[in-house]
XYZ file of C-alpha atoms in Angstrom:
248
model
C 21.848 -3.964 9.719
C 18.413 -4.023 7.980
C 17.847 -6.348 5.006
C 17.510 -4.821 1.662
C 14.577 -5.885 -0.528
C 13.565 -5.248 -4.091
C 10.087 -5.573 -5.725
C 10.454 -5.725 -9.511
C 7.555 -5.565 -11.998
C 8.453 -6.201 -15.652
C 6.054 -6.055 -18.595
C 3.057 -6.665 -16.472
C -0.254 -7.152 -18.359
C -3.311 -7.947 -16.403
C -7.108 -8.241 -16.895
C -10.087 -7.833 -14.643
C -13.737 -8.488 -15.343
C -12.740 -10.048 -18.684
C -11.087 -6.953 -19.882
C -7.381 -6.245 -20.255
C -6.530 -3.320 -17.920
C -2.795 -3.154 -17.514
C -0.623 -2.868 -20.640
C 3.128 -3.460 -19.852
C 3.805 -2.017 -16.399
C 7.522 -1.686 -15.289
C 8.391 -0.716 -11.777
C 11.151 -1.271 -9.320
C 10.599 -0.493 -5.608
C 13.564 -0.852 -3.218
C 13.781 -0.740 0.625
C 13.129 2.648 1.963
C 11.879 4.106 -1.331
C 8.455 5.874 -1.689
C 6.900 5.606 -5.074
C 3.616 7.243 -5.849
C 1.126 6.441 -8.609
C -1.375 8.991 -9.687
C -3.875 8.975 -12.553
C -7.485 9.634 -13.495
C -10.214 7.199 -12.435
C -10.276 4.071 -14.395
C -6.610 4.144 -15.376
C -5.815 0.777 -13.658
C -4.205 1.954 -10.475
C -6.253 -0.424 -8.149
C -6.046 -3.218 -10.679
C -2.166 -2.910 -10.372
C -2.443 -3.209 -6.627
C -4.672 -6.313 -6.927
C -2.501 -7.925 -9.597
C 0.648 -7.452 -7.299
C -1.042 -8.895 -4.314
C -2.765 -11.744 -6.284
C -6.499 -10.806 -5.649
C -8.898 -13.492 -7.203
C -10.577 -12.017 -10.118
C -7.511 -10.144 -11.385
C -5.493 -12.304 -13.961
C -1.898 -11.549 -14.876
C -1.705 -12.370 -18.596
C 1.981 -11.548 -19.157
C 5.051 -10.239 -17.381
C 6.585 -10.900 -14.021
C 6.356 -9.783 -10.386
C 9.331 -10.718 -8.275
C 10.405 -10.053 -4.637
C 14.182 -10.428 -4.110
C 14.206 -12.574 -7.183
C 11.327 -14.884 -6.283
C 8.624 -15.020 -8.862
C 5.234 -14.223 -7.214
C 2.886 -14.600 -10.166
C 2.326 -18.277 -9.336
C 1.650 -17.702 -5.657
C -1.639 -17.078 -3.917
C -1.967 -13.977 -1.924
C -1.156 -15.442 1.511
C 2.261 -16.628 0.195
C 2.923 -13.306 -1.391
C 2.373 -11.730 2.129
C 4.769 -14.307 3.546
C 7.223 -13.239 0.833
C 7.059 -9.676 2.197
C 4.162 -7.906 0.351
C 1.431 -6.032 2.346
C -1.662 -4.383 0.754
C -3.368 -1.660 2.648
C -6.924 -1.687 1.216
C -8.895 1.323 -0.103
C -11.956 -0.186 1.674
C -10.874 -2.377 4.473
C -13.317 -5.319 4.949
C -15.237 -6.176 8.194
C -14.276 -9.459 9.822
C -16.870 -10.228 12.439
C -15.782 -12.563 15.199
C -12.090 -11.905 14.652
C -10.345 -9.017 16.602
C -7.363 -7.108 15.355
C -5.469 -8.482 18.255
C -6.310 -12.117 17.330
C -5.504 -11.526 13.644
C -2.058 -10.121 14.374
C -1.261 -12.830 16.891
C -2.102 -15.428 14.368
C -0.069 -13.738 11.558
C 2.921 -13.168 13.940
C 2.890 -16.782 14.859
C 3.223 -17.742 11.221
C 5.826 -15.107 10.395
C 9.276 -15.882 11.698
C 10.451 -12.452 10.544
C 8.175 -10.542 12.813
C 10.123 -8.285 15.220
C 10.838 -9.483 18.761
C 9.140 -8.176 21.811
C 5.732 -8.599 23.440
C 3.096 -8.591 20.816
C 0.544 -6.605 22.934
C 3.056 -3.866 23.578
C 3.806 -3.523 19.865
C 0.116 -3.227 19.096
C -0.375 -0.563 21.718
C 2.592 1.431 20.403
C 1.362 1.230 16.834
C -2.119 2.220 17.854
C -0.712 5.251 19.680
C 1.401 6.106 16.748
C -1.667 6.529 14.421
C -4.139 7.792 17.002
C -6.202 4.597 17.256
C -8.199 3.935 20.443
C -6.449 0.875 22.005
C -9.831 -0.541 22.891
C -10.498 -1.159 19.193
C -7.702 -3.830 19.191
C -10.043 -6.167 21.013
C -13.126 -5.325 18.906
C -14.154 -7.395 15.787
C -11.886 -6.104 12.940
C -13.357 -3.014 11.236
C -17.007 -3.821 12.417
C -18.837 -0.461 13.066
C -15.676 1.435 12.679
C -15.394 4.855 10.797
C -13.456 5.036 7.544
C -10.638 6.734 9.445
C -10.489 4.112 12.140
C -10.421 1.398 9.499
C -7.402 2.991 7.837
C -5.612 3.301 11.188
C -6.141 -0.386 11.852
C -4.351 -1.058 8.529
C -1.512 0.952 9.796
C -1.312 -0.878 13.068
C -1.105 -4.151 11.012
C 1.710 -2.722 8.975
C 3.620 -1.688 11.984
C 3.354 -4.938 13.674
C 4.045 -7.163 10.735
C 6.681 -5.004 9.214
C 6.585 -6.139 5.637
C 9.308 -5.503 3.047
C 7.061 -3.685 0.681
C 3.627 -2.027 1.331
C 1.145 -1.287 -1.451
C -1.209 1.561 -0.343
C -4.448 1.616 -2.452
C -5.800 5.167 -1.800
C -5.174 4.627 2.011
C -5.722 8.527 2.319
C -9.280 8.534 0.974
C -11.794 9.244 3.657
C -9.217 10.556 6.114
C -9.613 13.981 7.785
C -6.692 16.382 8.007
C -5.491 14.999 11.446
C -5.787 11.362 10.485
C -4.064 11.987 7.227
C -1.087 13.570 8.887
C -0.863 10.698 11.506
C -0.919 8.045 8.810
C 1.535 9.761 6.532
C 3.937 10.489 9.258
C 3.801 6.753 10.440
C 4.485 5.644 6.859
C 7.345 8.082 6.491
C 8.932 6.855 9.781
C 8.559 3.296 8.584
C 10.730 3.901 5.568
C 13.705 4.655 7.862
C 12.592 2.454 10.866
C 12.800 -0.868 9.088
C 13.276 0.267 5.512
C 9.777 -0.581 4.114
C 9.327 0.249 0.436
C 6.155 2.005 -0.318
C 3.985 2.008 -3.448
C 1.245 4.582 -2.752
C -1.715 5.019 -5.029
C -3.355 8.393 -4.417
C -5.347 11.175 -6.005
C -4.178 13.921 -3.692
C -0.840 15.881 -3.374
C -1.890 16.694 0.200
C -0.905 13.110 1.161
C 2.648 13.885 0.114
C 3.117 16.908 2.460
C 4.134 14.414 5.161
C 5.110 11.542 3.005
C 8.174 12.281 0.870
C 8.012 10.739 -2.522
C 11.115 9.606 -4.263
C 9.378 9.011 -7.600
C 5.830 9.855 -8.951
C 4.325 7.861 -11.743
C 1.521 9.008 -13.869
C -0.814 6.075 -14.984
C -3.273 6.558 -17.891
C -5.210 3.717 -19.571
C -3.136 1.002 -17.978
C 0.253 2.451 -18.845
C 2.852 4.513 -16.976
C 3.131 7.502 -19.192
C 5.372 9.695 -17.097
C 7.703 9.604 -14.176
C 9.271 12.470 -12.166
C 10.101 13.667 -8.618
C 7.646 14.983 -6.005
C 7.116 18.221 -7.885
C 5.170 16.205 -10.561
C 2.434 15.493 -8.041
C 1.983 19.255 -7.379
C 1.879 19.916 -11.132
C -0.735 17.256 -11.592
C -2.931 18.861 -8.830
C -2.699 22.219 -10.615
C -3.082 21.002 -14.227
C -4.855 17.664 -14.059
C -4.305 14.839 -16.473
C -5.545 16.292 -19.771
C -2.044 16.728 -21.255
C -1.390 12.975 -20.675
C -4.749 11.639 -21.822
C -4.671 13.731 -24.974
C -1.242 12.454 -25.808
C -2.310 8.839 -25.842
C-alpha cells in the first residue's frame, strides 16, 4: 500500500522584491491528485511555487504551508525537499562539474524513502520514459542542453526521487509536441505509480490533453478567483482572463 500525503496551504501571503504578491491562497493537494493553476502573466503563479519551496527572496508574511501536518514555513528548501516537496523549474539551472547521475546518487543516499533497486537502472528507465538520451546522465547537469532536454532531466529527477508532491512551474514551456506528450504522460503515470500529487502551473490547455486535471484554479492578482474541473482550462483558452480581471 502506498502512503497517503497531503499538502495544505492556508491563508498564504507572500512578498517578492519588496512587494506583496500573494493575498491569501488556500489549496489542498492530496496524493494522486492533479491541480492546475492558470492565470495571466504577473498574477503570482511562480511566486506561489517559490513560496511553497522556500526560495530565498520570496518571503511568506502570513499563513501556513504544511506537509502531512508538518509546518514547512520555517524550513529551508532542502528540508522541504526531504519532507516530500519537489519543484520542477521553469528555467532549470546549469550545474557545471556535477552530472545528473552524481546529483541523483547523492540525493538518493540522503533520502531513506528512495525506492529500492539499482540506481543506474532507475535512471536509465526514467530517461527512456521521457525520451532523454542516456548519455546525458553523465554530462554536467543542464550544461549546453536544449530547453526540452532540461525539462526531461527534471522529469528523470522526479521519477528517481519519487516525492510526495511535485510543483511544476510551467514545465511545458519550450517543449515541442512530442516532448510535451512524453512529459505529460510520465506525470500522469506517476500519479498512479506512486501517488504523487501534482500542482501544475501552466498557460496552455494542450498540456492537459495527456495530463488529466482534477481541479483547475484561476489566479489573478495573487488570489485564486475561481476553481473548476478540466473544462475550465478549455474555457480559459477560448475566452482568456478578461472576465476574471474585470471582476476584481
